[in-house]
């Protein structure tokens, strides 16, 4: 049974080599994600992860990838004994591998799900993933926060991400299941499907710590759940 669940965003800005002069501005998000990943690594060396990508549903494991497509050839691996290279590894898998590398976990197997996966299918996947001791959930909130928004600003972004923040801070799986996929898509909150997979994982959860940051117009949620 999964007894530790960690939620992080997966923006490329986590990787210092990709942001160079902006490394200081991006440090709060990076530090929060690494702290959560260290907690997961201390709990278990082998992780299961779930992230959102149009190439899903599929599973990637045991490969090396690169952030070259994001500007710099930073190589990362999904396991200590990665045996092959996948040149176009999706961003959630790259960030999962980067976190694994940075905190010393042994491996991470990444389940990629499509962004339009229904709530029922997300919950069902969460139930199927319950056999692993540690789950890494990767997903960004709305990209429509304020004047620095990636998309045009939308007044619905703040209440949407506040609902997500409260649900994660209280380990409220019912609230996560209640998130509206259509609204999430309109707001560019691509983490919705991954969060709803987390909502399907059985357990009497409590939140050990949580944080919300939106420094660049995008909502970034970080949380650690314990069972």
CSV table of N, CA and C in Angstrom, one decimal, residues 62-221:
chain,number,residue,atom,x,y,z
A,62,UNK,N,13.3,3.1,-16.6
A,62,UNK,CA,14.6,2.6,-17.0
A,62,UNK,C,15.3,3.2,-18.1
A,63,UNK,N,15.0,4.5,-18.4
A,63,UNK,CA,15.6,5.2,-19.5
A,63,UNK,C,16.2,6.5,-19.1
A,64,UNK,N,17.1,7.0,-19.9
A,64,UNK,CA,17.7,8.4,-19.7
A,64,UNK,C,17.1,9.3,-20.7
A,65,UNK,N,16.9,10.6,-20.3
A,65,UNK,CA,16.4,11.6,-21.2
A,65,UNK,C,17.2,12.9,-21.0
A,66,UNK,N,16.8,13.9,-21.8
A,66,UNK,CA,17.5,15.1,-21.8
A,66,UNK,C,16.6,16.3,-21.9
A,67,UNK,N,17.0,17.4,-21.2
A,67,UNK,CA,16.2,18.7,-21.3
A,67,UNK,C,16.7,19.5,-22.5
A,68,UNK,N,17.3,18.9,-23.5
A,68,UNK,CA,17.8,19.7,-24.6
A,68,UNK,C,16.7,20.4,-25.3
A,69,UNK,N,15.5,19.9,-25.3
A,69,UNK,CA,14.4,20.5,-26.0
A,69,UNK,C,14.0,21.8,-25.2
A,70,UNK,N,14.4,22.0,-24.0
A,70,UNK,CA,14.1,23.2,-23.2
A,70,UNK,C,15.3,24.1,-23.1
A,71,UNK,N,16.4,23.8,-23.9
A,71,UNK,CA,17.5,24.8,-24.1
A,71,UNK,C,18.8,24.3,-23.7
A,72,UNK,N,19.0,23.3,-22.8
A,72,UNK,CA,20.3,22.8,-22.4
A,72,UNK,C,20.2,21.3,-22.3
A,73,UNK,N,21.3,20.7,-22.7
A,73,UNK,CA,21.4,19.2,-22.7
A,73,UNK,C,21.8,18.7,-21.3
A,74,UNK,N,20.8,18.8,-20.4
A,74,UNK,CA,20.9,18.3,-19.0
A,74,UNK,C,20.4,16.9,-19.1
A,75,UNK,N,21.2,15.9,-18.8
A,75,UNK,CA,20.8,14.5,-18.9
A,75,UNK,C,20.3,14.0,-17.5
A,76,UNK,N,19.2,13.2,-17.5
A,76,UNK,CA,18.7,12.7,-16.3
A,76,UNK,C,18.2,11.3,-16.6
A,77,UNK,N,18.1,10.4,-15.5
A,77,UNK,CA,17.8,9.0,-15.7
A,77,UNK,C,16.6,8.6,-14.7
A,78,UNK,N,15.8,7.7,-15.2
A,78,UNK,CA,14.7,7.3,-14.4
A,78,UNK,C,15.1,6.2,-13.4
A,79,UNK,N,16.4,5.7,-13.6
A,79,UNK,CA,16.9,4.7,-12.6
A,79,UNK,C,18.4,4.7,-12.6
A,80,UNK,N,19.0,4.1,-11.6
A,80,UNK,CA,20.4,4.0,-11.5
A,80,UNK,C,21.0,3.2,-12.6
A,81,UNK,N,20.3,2.2,-13.1
A,81,UNK,CA,20.8,1.3,-14.1
A,81,UNK,C,20.1,1.5,-15.5
A,82,UNK,N,19.7,2.8,-15.8
A,82,UNK,CA,19.0,3.1,-17.0
A,82,UNK,C,19.8,2.5,-18.2
A,83,UNK,N,19.2,1.8,-19.1
A,83,UNK,CA,19.9,1.0,-20.1
A,83,UNK,C,19.7,1.6,-21.5
A,84,UNK,N,18.9,2.6,-21.7
A,84,UNK,CA,18.6,3.2,-23.0
A,84,UNK,C,18.3,4.7,-22.9
A,85,UNK,N,18.3,5.4,-24.0
A,85,UNK,CA,18.0,6.8,-24.1
A,85,UNK,C,16.8,7.1,-24.8
A,86,UNK,N,15.9,7.9,-24.3
A,86,UNK,CA,14.7,8.4,-25.0
A,86,UNK,C,14.8,9.9,-25.2
A,87,UNK,N,15.2,10.3,-26.4
A,87,UNK,CA,15.5,11.7,-26.7
A,87,UNK,C,14.4,12.7,-26.4
A,88,UNK,N,13.2,12.2,-26.6
A,88,UNK,CA,12.0,13.1,-26.4
A,88,UNK,C,11.2,12.7,-25.2
A,89,UNK,N,11.8,12.5,-24.1
A,89,UNK,CA,11.0,12.1,-22.9
A,89,UNK,C,10.1,13.3,-22.5
A,90,UNK,N,8.9,13.0,-22.2
A,90,UNK,CA,8.0,14.1,-21.8
A,90,UNK,C,8.4,14.8,-20.5
A,91,UNK,N,8.0,16.1,-20.4
A,91,UNK,CA,8.5,16.9,-19.3
A,91,UNK,C,8.2,16.3,-17.9
A,92,UNK,N,7.0,15.8,-17.6
A,92,UNK,CA,6.8,15.2,-16.3
A,92,UNK,C,7.8,14.1,-16.0
A,93,UNK,N,8.1,13.3,-17.0
A,93,UNK,CA,9.1,12.2,-16.8
A,93,UNK,C,10.5,12.8,-16.6
A,94,UNK,N,10.8,13.8,-17.3
A,94,UNK,CA,12.1,14.4,-17.1
A,94,UNK,C,12.3,15.0,-15.7
A,95,UNK,N,11.2,15.7,-15.3
A,95,UNK,CA,11.3,16.3,-13.9
A,95,UNK,C,11.3,15.2,-12.8
A,96,UNK,N,10.6,14.1,-13.0
A,96,UNK,CA,10.6,13.0,-12.1
A,96,UNK,C,12.0,12.5,-12.0
A,97,UNK,N,12.7,12.3,-13.2
A,97,UNK,CA,14.0,11.8,-13.2
A,97,UNK,C,15.0,12.8,-12.6
A,98,UNK,N,14.8,14.1,-12.8
A,98,UNK,CA,15.7,15.1,-12.2
A,98,UNK,C,15.6,15.1,-10.7
A,99,UNK,N,14.4,15.0,-10.2
A,99,UNK,CA,14.2,14.9,-8.7
A,99,UNK,C,14.8,13.7,-8.2
A,100,UNK,N,14.6,12.5,-8.9
A,100,UNK,CA,15.2,11.3,-8.4
A,100,UNK,C,16.7,11.4,-8.3
A,101,UNK,N,17.3,12.0,-9.4
A,101,UNK,CA,18.8,12.2,-9.4
A,101,UNK,C,19.2,13.0,-8.2
A,102,UNK,N,18.5,14.1,-8.0
A,102,UNK,CA,18.9,15.1,-7.0
A,102,UNK,C,18.8,14.6,-5.6
A,103,UNK,N,17.9,13.7,-5.3
A,103,UNK,CA,17.6,13.3,-3.9
A,103,UNK,C,18.1,11.9,-3.6
A,104,UNK,N,18.6,11.2,-4.6
A,104,UNK,CA,19.2,9.9,-4.4
A,104,UNK,C,18.3,8.7,-4.3
A,105,UNK,N,17.1,8.8,-4.9
A,105,UNK,CA,16.2,7.7,-5.0
A,105,UNK,C,16.8,6.7,-6.1
A,106,UNK,N,16.4,5.5,-6.0
A,106,UNK,CA,17.0,4.4,-6.9
A,106,UNK,C,16.3,4.4,-8.3
A,107,UNK,N,15.0,4.5,-8.3
A,107,UNK,CA,14.2,4.4,-9.6
A,107,UNK,C,12.9,5.1,-9.4
A,108,UNK,N,12.4,5.5,-10.6
A,108,UNK,CA,11.0,6.0,-10.7
A,108,UNK,C,10.3,5.5,-12.0
A,109,UNK,N,9.2,4.9,-11.8
A,109,UNK,CA,8.4,4.4,-13.0
A,109,UNK,C,7.3,5.4,-13.2
A,110,UNK,N,7.2,6.0,-14.4
A,110,UNK,CA,6.3,7.1,-14.6
A,110,UNK,C,5.1,6.7,-15.4
A,111,UNK,N,3.9,6.8,-14.9
A,111,UNK,CA,2.6,6.6,-15.6
A,111,UNK,C,2.2,8.0,-16.2
A,112,UNK,N,2.1,8.0,-17.5
A,112,UNK,CA,1.7,9.3,-18.2
A,112,UNK,C,0.2,9.1,-18.6
A,113,UNK,N,-0.6,10.1,-18.2
A,113,UNK,CA,-2.0,10.0,-18.6
A,113,UNK,C,-2.4,11.2,-19.5
A,114,UNK,N,-3.3,11.0,-20.4
A,114,UNK,CA,-3.7,12.2,-21.2
A,114,UNK,C,-4.4,13.2,-20.4
A,115,UNK,N,-4.3,14.5,-20.9
A,115,UNK,CA,-4.9,15.6,-20.1
A,115,UNK,C,-6.4,15.5,-20.0
A,116,UNK,N,-7.1,14.8,-20.9
A,116,UNK,CA,-8.5,14.8,-20.9
A,116,UNK,C,-9.1,13.5,-20.3
A,117,UNK,N,-8.2,12.8,-19.5
A,117,UNK,CA,-8.7,11.5,-18.9
A,117,UNK,C,-9.8,11.9,-17.9
A,118,UNK,N,-10.9,11.1,-17.9
A,118,UNK,CA,-12.0,11.4,-17.1
A,118,UNK,C,-11.7,11.2,-15.6
A,119,UNK,N,-12.5,11.9,-14.8
A,119,UNK,CA,-12.3,11.7,-13.3
A,119,UNK,C,-12.4,10.3,-12.9
A,120,UNK,N,-13.4,9.6,-13.4
A,120,UNK,CA,-13.5,8.2,-13.1
A,120,UNK,C,-12.3,7.3,-13.5
A,121,UNK,N,-11.8,7.6,-14.6
A,121,UNK,CA,-10.6,6.8,-15.1
A,121,UNK,C,-9.4,7.2,-14.2
A,122,UNK,N,-9.2,8.5,-13.9
A,122,UNK,CA,-8.1,8.9,-13.0
A,122,UNK,C,-8.2,8.2,-11.6
A,123,UNK,N,-9.4,8.2,-11.1
A,123,UNK,CA,-9.6,7.5,-9.7
A,123,UNK,C,-9.3,6.0,-9.9
A,124,UNK,N,-9.7,5.4,-10.9
A,124,UNK,CA,-9.5,4.0,-11.1
A,124,UNK,C,-8.0,3.7,-11.2
A,125,UNK,N,-7.2,4.5,-11.9
A,125,UNK,CA,-5.8,4.4,-12.0
A,125,UNK,C,-5.1,4.5,-10.6
A,126,UNK,N,-5.6,5.5,-9.8
A,126,UNK,CA,-5.1,5.6,-8.5
A,126,UNK,C,-5.3,4.4,-7.6
A,127,UNK,N,-6.4,3.8,-7.8
A,127,UNK,CA,-6.7,2.5,-7.0
A,127,UNK,C,-5.8,1.4,-7.5
A,128,UNK,N,-5.4,1.4,-8.8
A,128,UNK,CA,-4.5,0.3,-9.3
A,128,UNK,C,-3.1,0.5,-8.9
A,129,UNK,N,-2.7,1.8,-8.6
A,129,UNK,CA,-1.3,2.1,-8.2
A,129,UNK,C,-1.0,1.9,-6.7
A,130,UNK,N,-2.0,1.4,-6.0
A,130,UNK,CA,-1.9,1.3,-4.5
A,130,UNK,C,-0.8,0.4,-4.0
A,131,UNK,N,-0.3,-0.5,-4.9
A,131,UNK,CA,0.7,-1.5,-4.4
A,131,UNK,C,2.1,-0.9,-4.1
A,132,UNK,N,2.4,0.3,-4.6
A,132,UNK,CA,3.7,0.8,-4.4
A,132,UNK,C,3.7,1.6,-3.1
A,133,UNK,N,4.9,1.7,-2.4
A,133,UNK,CA,4.9,2.4,-1.1
A,133,UNK,C,5.0,3.9,-1.3
A,134,UNK,N,5.4,4.4,-2.4
A,134,UNK,CA,5.7,5.8,-2.6
A,134,UNK,C,5.2,6.3,-4.0
A,135,UNK,N,4.4,7.4,-4.0
A,135,UNK,CA,3.8,7.9,-5.2
A,135,UNK,C,4.2,9.4,-5.3
A,136,UNK,N,4.8,9.7,-6.5
A,136,UNK,CA,5.1,11.1,-6.9
A,136,UNK,C,4.1,11.6,-7.9
A,137,UNK,N,3.4,12.7,-7.6
A,137,UNK,CA,2.3,13.2,-8.4
A,137,UNK,C,2.8,14.5,-9.0
A,138,UNK,N,2.9,14.6,-10.3
A,138,UNK,CA,3.4,15.8,-11.0
A,138,UNK,C,2.3,16.5,-11.7
A,139,UNK,N,2.2,17.8,-11.4
A,139,UNK,CA,1.2,18.6,-12.2
A,139,UNK,C,1.2,20.1,-11.8
A,140,UNK,N,1.0,20.9,-12.8
A,140,UNK,CA,0.9,22.4,-12.5
A,140,UNK,C,-0.5,22.8,-12.4
A,141,UNK,N,-0.7,24.0,-11.7
A,141,UNK,CA,-2.0,24.6,-11.6
A,141,UNK,C,-2.2,25.5,-12.7
A,142,UNK,N,-3.2,26.4,-12.6
A,142,UNK,CA,-3.6,27.3,-13.7
A,142,UNK,C,-2.4,28.2,-14.1
A,143,UNK,N,-2.3,28.5,-15.4
A,143,UNK,CA,-1.3,29.4,-15.9
A,143,UNK,C,-1.9,30.8,-16.2
A,144,UNK,N,-3.0,31.1,-15.5
A,144,UNK,CA,-3.7,32.4,-15.8
A,144,UNK,C,-3.8,33.3,-14.6
A,145,UNK,N,-2.7,33.3,-13.8
A,145,UNK,CA,-2.7,34.1,-12.6
A,145,UNK,C,-2.0,35.5,-12.9
A,146,UNK,N,-2.8,36.5,-12.8
A,146,UNK,CA,-2.3,37.9,-12.8
A,146,UNK,C,-1.6,38.3,-14.1
A,147,UNK,N,-0.9,39.4,-14.0
A,147,UNK,CA,-0.3,40.1,-15.1
A,147,UNK,C,0.8,39.3,-15.7
A,148,UNK,N,1.4,38.3,-14.9
A,148,UNK,CA,2.5,37.5,-15.4
A,148,UNK,C,2.1,36.2,-16.0
A,149,UNK,N,0.7,36.1,-16.2
A,149,UNK,CA,0.2,34.8,-16.7
A,149,UNK,C,0.7,34.4,-18.0
A,150,UNK,N,0.9,33.1,-18.2
A,150,UNK,CA,1.4,32.6,-19.5
A,150,UNK,C,0.3,32.7,-20.5
A,151,UNK,N,-0.9,32.3,-20.1
A,151,UNK,CA,-2.1,32.6,-20.9
A,151,UNK,C,-2.7,34.0,-20.4
A,152,UNK,N,-3.8,34.4,-21.0
A,152,UNK,CA,-4.3,35.7,-20.6
A,152,UNK,C,-4.8,35.5,-19.2
A,153,UNK,N,-4.8,36.6,-18.3
A,153,UNK,CA,-5.2,36.5,-16.9
A,153,UNK,C,-6.7,36.1,-16.9
A,154,UNK,N,-7.1,35.3,-15.9
A,154,UNK,CA,-8.5,34.9,-15.8
A,154,UNK,C,-8.8,34.9,-14.3
A,155,UNK,N,-9.8,35.6,-13.9
A,155,UNK,CA,-10.2,35.8,-12.5
A,155,UNK,C,-10.6,34.5,-11.8
A,156,UNK,N,-10.9,33.5,-12.6
A,156,UNK,CA,-11.3,32.2,-12.1
A,156,UNK,C,-10.0,31.4,-11.6
A,157,UNK,N,-8.9,31.8,-12.0
A,157,UNK,CA,-7.6,31.0,-11.7
A,157,UNK,C,-7.4,31.0,-10.2
A,158,UNK,N,-7.5,32.1,-9.5
A,158,UNK,CA,-7.3,32.2,-8.1
A,158,UNK,C,-8.2,31.3,-7.3
A,159,UNK,N,-9.5,31.4,-7.4
A,159,UNK,CA,-10.4,30.5,-6.7
A,159,UNK,C,-10.2,29.0,-7.0
A,160,UNK,N,-9.9,28.7,-8.3
A,160,UNK,CA,-9.6,27.3,-8.7
A,160,UNK,C,-8.4,26.8,-7.9
A,161,UNK,N,-7.3,27.5,-8.0
A,161,UNK,CA,-6.1,27.0,-7.3
A,161,UNK,C,-6.2,27.0,-5.8
A,162,UNK,N,-7.1,28.0,-5.3
A,162,UNK,CA,-7.3,28.0,-3.8
A,162,UNK,C,-8.1,26.7,-3.4
A,163,UNK,N,-9.0,26.3,-4.2
A,163,UNK,CA,-9.7,25.0,-4.0
A,163,UNK,C,-8.7,23.8,-3.9
A,164,UNK,N,-7.8,23.8,-4.9
A,164,UNK,CA,-6.8,22.8,-5.0
A,164,UNK,C,-5.9,22.8,-3.8
A,165,UNK,N,-5.5,24.0,-3.4
A,165,UNK,CA,-4.6,24.2,-2.2
A,165,UNK,C,-5.2,23.7,-1.0
A,166,UNK,N,-6.5,24.0,-0.8
A,166,UNK,CA,-7.2,23.6,0.4
A,166,UNK,C,-7.4,22.0,0.4
A,167,UNK,N,-7.7,21.5,-0.7
A,167,UNK,CA,-7.8,20.0,-0.8
A,167,UNK,C,-6.5,19.3,-0.5
A,168,UNK,N,-5.4,19.8,-1.0
A,168,UNK,CA,-4.1,19.2,-0.7
A,168,UNK,C,-3.7,19.4,0.7
A,169,UNK,N,-4.0,20.6,1.3
A,169,UNK,CA,-3.6,20.9,2.6
A,169,UNK,C,-4.4,20.1,3.7
A,170,UNK,N,-5.6,19.6,3.3
A,170,UNK,CA,-6.4,18.8,4.2
A,170,UNK,C,-6.5,17.4,3.8
A,171,UNK,N,-5.8,17.0,2.7
A,171,UNK,CA,-5.9,15.6,2.2
A,171,UNK,C,-7.3,15.2,1.9
A,172,UNK,N,-8.0,16.2,1.3
A,172,UNK,CA,-9.4,16.0,1.0
A,172,UNK,C,-9.6,15.4,-0.4
A,173,UNK,N,-9.6,14.0,-0.5
A,173,UNK,CA,-9.7,13.4,-1.8
A,173,UNK,C,-11.0,13.7,-2.5
A,174,UNK,N,-12.1,13.8,-1.7
A,174,UNK,CA,-13.4,14.1,-2.3
A,174,UNK,C,-13.4,15.5,-3.0
A,175,UNK,N,-12.7,16.4,-2.5
A,175,UNK,CA,-12.6,17.8,-3.1
A,175,UNK,C,-11.8,17.7,-4.4
A,176,UNK,N,-10.7,16.8,-4.4
A,176,UNK,CA,-9.9,16.7,-5.6
A,176,UNK,C,-10.8,16.0,-6.7
A,177,UNK,N,-11.6,15.0,-6.3
A,177,UNK,CA,-12.4,14.3,-7.3
A,177,UNK,C,-13.4,15.3,-7.8
A,178,UNK,N,-13.8,16.3,-7.1
A,178,UNK,CA,-14.9,17.2,-7.5
A,178,UNK,C,-14.3,18.3,-8.5
A,179,UNK,N,-13.0,18.4,-8.7
A,179,UNK,CA,-12.5,19.4,-9.6
A,179,UNK,C,-13.1,19.2,-11.0
A,180,UNK,N,-13.5,20.3,-11.7
A,180,UNK,CA,-14.1,20.2,-13.0
A,180,UNK,C,-13.1,20.1,-14.1
A,181,UNK,N,-13.0,19.0,-14.8
A,181,UNK,CA,-12.0,18.9,-15.9
A,181,UNK,C,-12.1,20.0,-16.9
A,182,UNK,N,-13.3,20.4,-17.3
A,182,UNK,CA,-13.5,21.4,-18.3
A,182,UNK,C,-12.9,22.8,-17.8
A,183,UNK,N,-13.2,23.1,-16.6
A,183,UNK,CA,-12.7,24.4,-16.0
A,183,UNK,C,-11.2,24.3,-15.9
A,184,UNK,N,-10.7,23.2,-15.5
A,184,UNK,CA,-9.2,23.0,-15.4
A,184,UNK,C,-8.6,23.2,-16.7
A,185,UNK,N,-9.1,22.7,-17.8
A,185,UNK,CA,-8.6,22.8,-19.1
A,185,UNK,C,-8.6,24.3,-19.6
A,186,UNK,N,-9.7,25.0,-19.3
A,186,UNK,CA,-9.8,26.4,-19.7
A,186,UNK,C,-8.8,27.2,-19.0
A,187,UNK,N,-8.4,26.8,-17.8
A,187,UNK,CA,-7.5,27.6,-17.0
A,187,UNK,C,-6.0,27.2,-17.2
A,188,UNK,N,-5.8,26.2,-18.0
A,188,UNK,CA,-4.5,25.6,-18.2
A,188,UNK,C,-3.9,24.9,-17.1
A,189,UNK,N,-4.8,24.4,-16.2
A,189,UNK,CA,-4.3,23.6,-15.0
A,189,UNK,C,-4.2,22.1,-15.4
A,190,UNK,N,-3.0,21.8,-16.0
A,190,UNK,CA,-2.8,20.5,-16.6
A,190,UNK,C,-2.6,19.4,-15.5
A,191,UNK,N,-2.4,19.8,-14.3
A,191,UNK,CA,-2.2,18.9,-13.2
A,191,UNK,C,-3.5,18.2,-12.8
A,192,UNK,N,-4.6,18.7,-13.2
A,192,UNK,CA,-5.9,18.1,-12.8
A,192,UNK,C,-6.0,16.6,-12.8
A,193,UNK,N,-5.6,16.0,-13.9
A,193,UNK,CA,-5.8,14.6,-14.0
A,193,UNK,C,-4.9,13.9,-13.1
A,194,UNK,N,-3.6,14.3,-12.9
A,194,UNK,CA,-2.7,13.7,-11.9
A,194,UNK,C,-3.2,13.8,-10.5
A,195,UNK,N,-3.8,15.0,-10.1
A,195,UNK,CA,-4.3,15.2,-8.8
A,195,UNK,C,-5.5,14.2,-8.6
A,196,UNK,N,-6.3,14.0,-9.6
A,196,UNK,CA,-7.4,13.1,-9.4
A,196,UNK,C,-7.0,11.6,-9.4
A,197,UNK,N,-5.9,11.3,-10.0
A,197,UNK,CA,-5.3,10.0,-9.8
A,197,UNK,C,-4.9,9.8,-8.3
A,198,UNK,N,-4.3,10.8,-7.7
A,198,UNK,CA,-3.9,10.8,-6.3
A,198,UNK,C,-5.2,10.6,-5.4
A,199,UNK,N,-6.3,11.3,-5.9
A,199,UNK,CA,-7.5,11.2,-5.1
A,199,UNK,C,-8.1,9.7,-5.1
A,200,UNK,N,-7.7,8.9,-6.0
A,200,UNK,CA,-8.1,7.5,-6.0
A,200,UNK,C,-7.3,6.6,-5.2
A,201,UNK,N,-6.2,7.0,-4.7
A,201,UNK,CA,-5.3,6.1,-4.0
A,201,UNK,C,-5.9,5.8,-2.6
A,202,UNK,N,-6.2,4.6,-2.3
A,202,UNK,CA,-6.8,4.3,-1.0
A,202,UNK,C,-5.8,4.7,0.2
A,203,UNK,N,-6.4,5.1,1.3
A,203,UNK,CA,-5.6,5.4,2.5
A,203,UNK,C,-6.3,6.4,3.4
A,204,UNK,N,-6.0,6.3,4.7
A,204,UNK,CA,-6.4,7.3,5.6
A,204,UNK,C,-5.4,8.4,5.6
A,205,UNK,N,-5.5,9.4,4.7
A,205,UNK,CA,-4.4,10.3,4.5
A,205,UNK,C,-4.5,11.5,5.5
A,206,UNK,N,-3.3,12.0,5.8
A,206,UNK,CA,-3.2,13.3,6.4
A,206,UNK,C,-2.0,14.1,5.7
A,207,UNK,N,-2.2,15.4,5.7
A,207,UNK,CA,-1.2,16.2,5.0
A,207,UNK,C,-0.1,16.6,6.0
A,208,UNK,N,1.2,16.2,5.8
A,208,UNK,CA,2.3,16.6,6.7
A,208,UNK,C,2.7,18.1,6.4
A,209,UNK,N,2.7,18.5,5.2
A,209,UNK,CA,3.0,19.9,4.9
A,209,UNK,C,2.5,20.2,3.4
A,210,UNK,N,2.2,21.5,3.2
A,210,UNK,CA,1.8,21.9,1.9
A,210,UNK,C,2.2,23.3,1.6
A,211,UNK,N,2.3,23.7,0.4
A,211,UNK,CA,2.7,25.0,0.0
A,211,UNK,C,2.1,25.3,-1.4
A,212,UNK,N,1.8,26.6,-1.6
A,212,UNK,CA,1.4,27.1,-2.9
A,212,UNK,C,2.1,28.3,-3.3
A,213,UNK,N,2.7,28.3,-4.5
A,213,UNK,CA,3.4,29.4,-5.0
A,213,UNK,C,2.9,29.8,-6.4
A,214,UNK,N,2.9,31.0,-6.8
A,214,UNK,CA,2.5,31.4,-8.1
A,214,UNK,C,3.4,32.6,-8.5
A,215,UNK,N,4.7,32.5,-8.6
A,215,UNK,CA,5.6,33.6,-8.8
A,215,UNK,C,5.6,34.1,-10.2
A,216,UNK,N,5.2,33.3,-11.2
A,216,UNK,CA,5.4,33.6,-12.6
A,216,UNK,C,4.1,33.5,-13.4
A,217,UNK,N,2.9,33.7,-12.6
A,217,UNK,CA,1.6,33.6,-13.3
A,217,UNK,C,1.1,32.2,-13.4
A,218,UNK,N,1.9,31.2,-12.9
A,218,UNK,CA,1.4,29.8,-12.9
A,218,UNK,C,1.3,29.3,-11.5
A,219,UNK,N,0.3,28.5,-11.1
A,219,UNK,CA,0.1,28.0,-9.8
A,219,UNK,C,1.0,26.7,-9.6
A,220,UNK,N,1.8,26.7,-8.6
A,220,UNK,CA,2.6,25.5,-8.3
A,220,UNK,C,2.2,25.0,-6.9
A,221,UNK,N,1.7,23.8,-6.8
A,221,UNK,CA,1.3,23.1,-5.6
A,221,UNK,C,2.4,22.1,-5.2
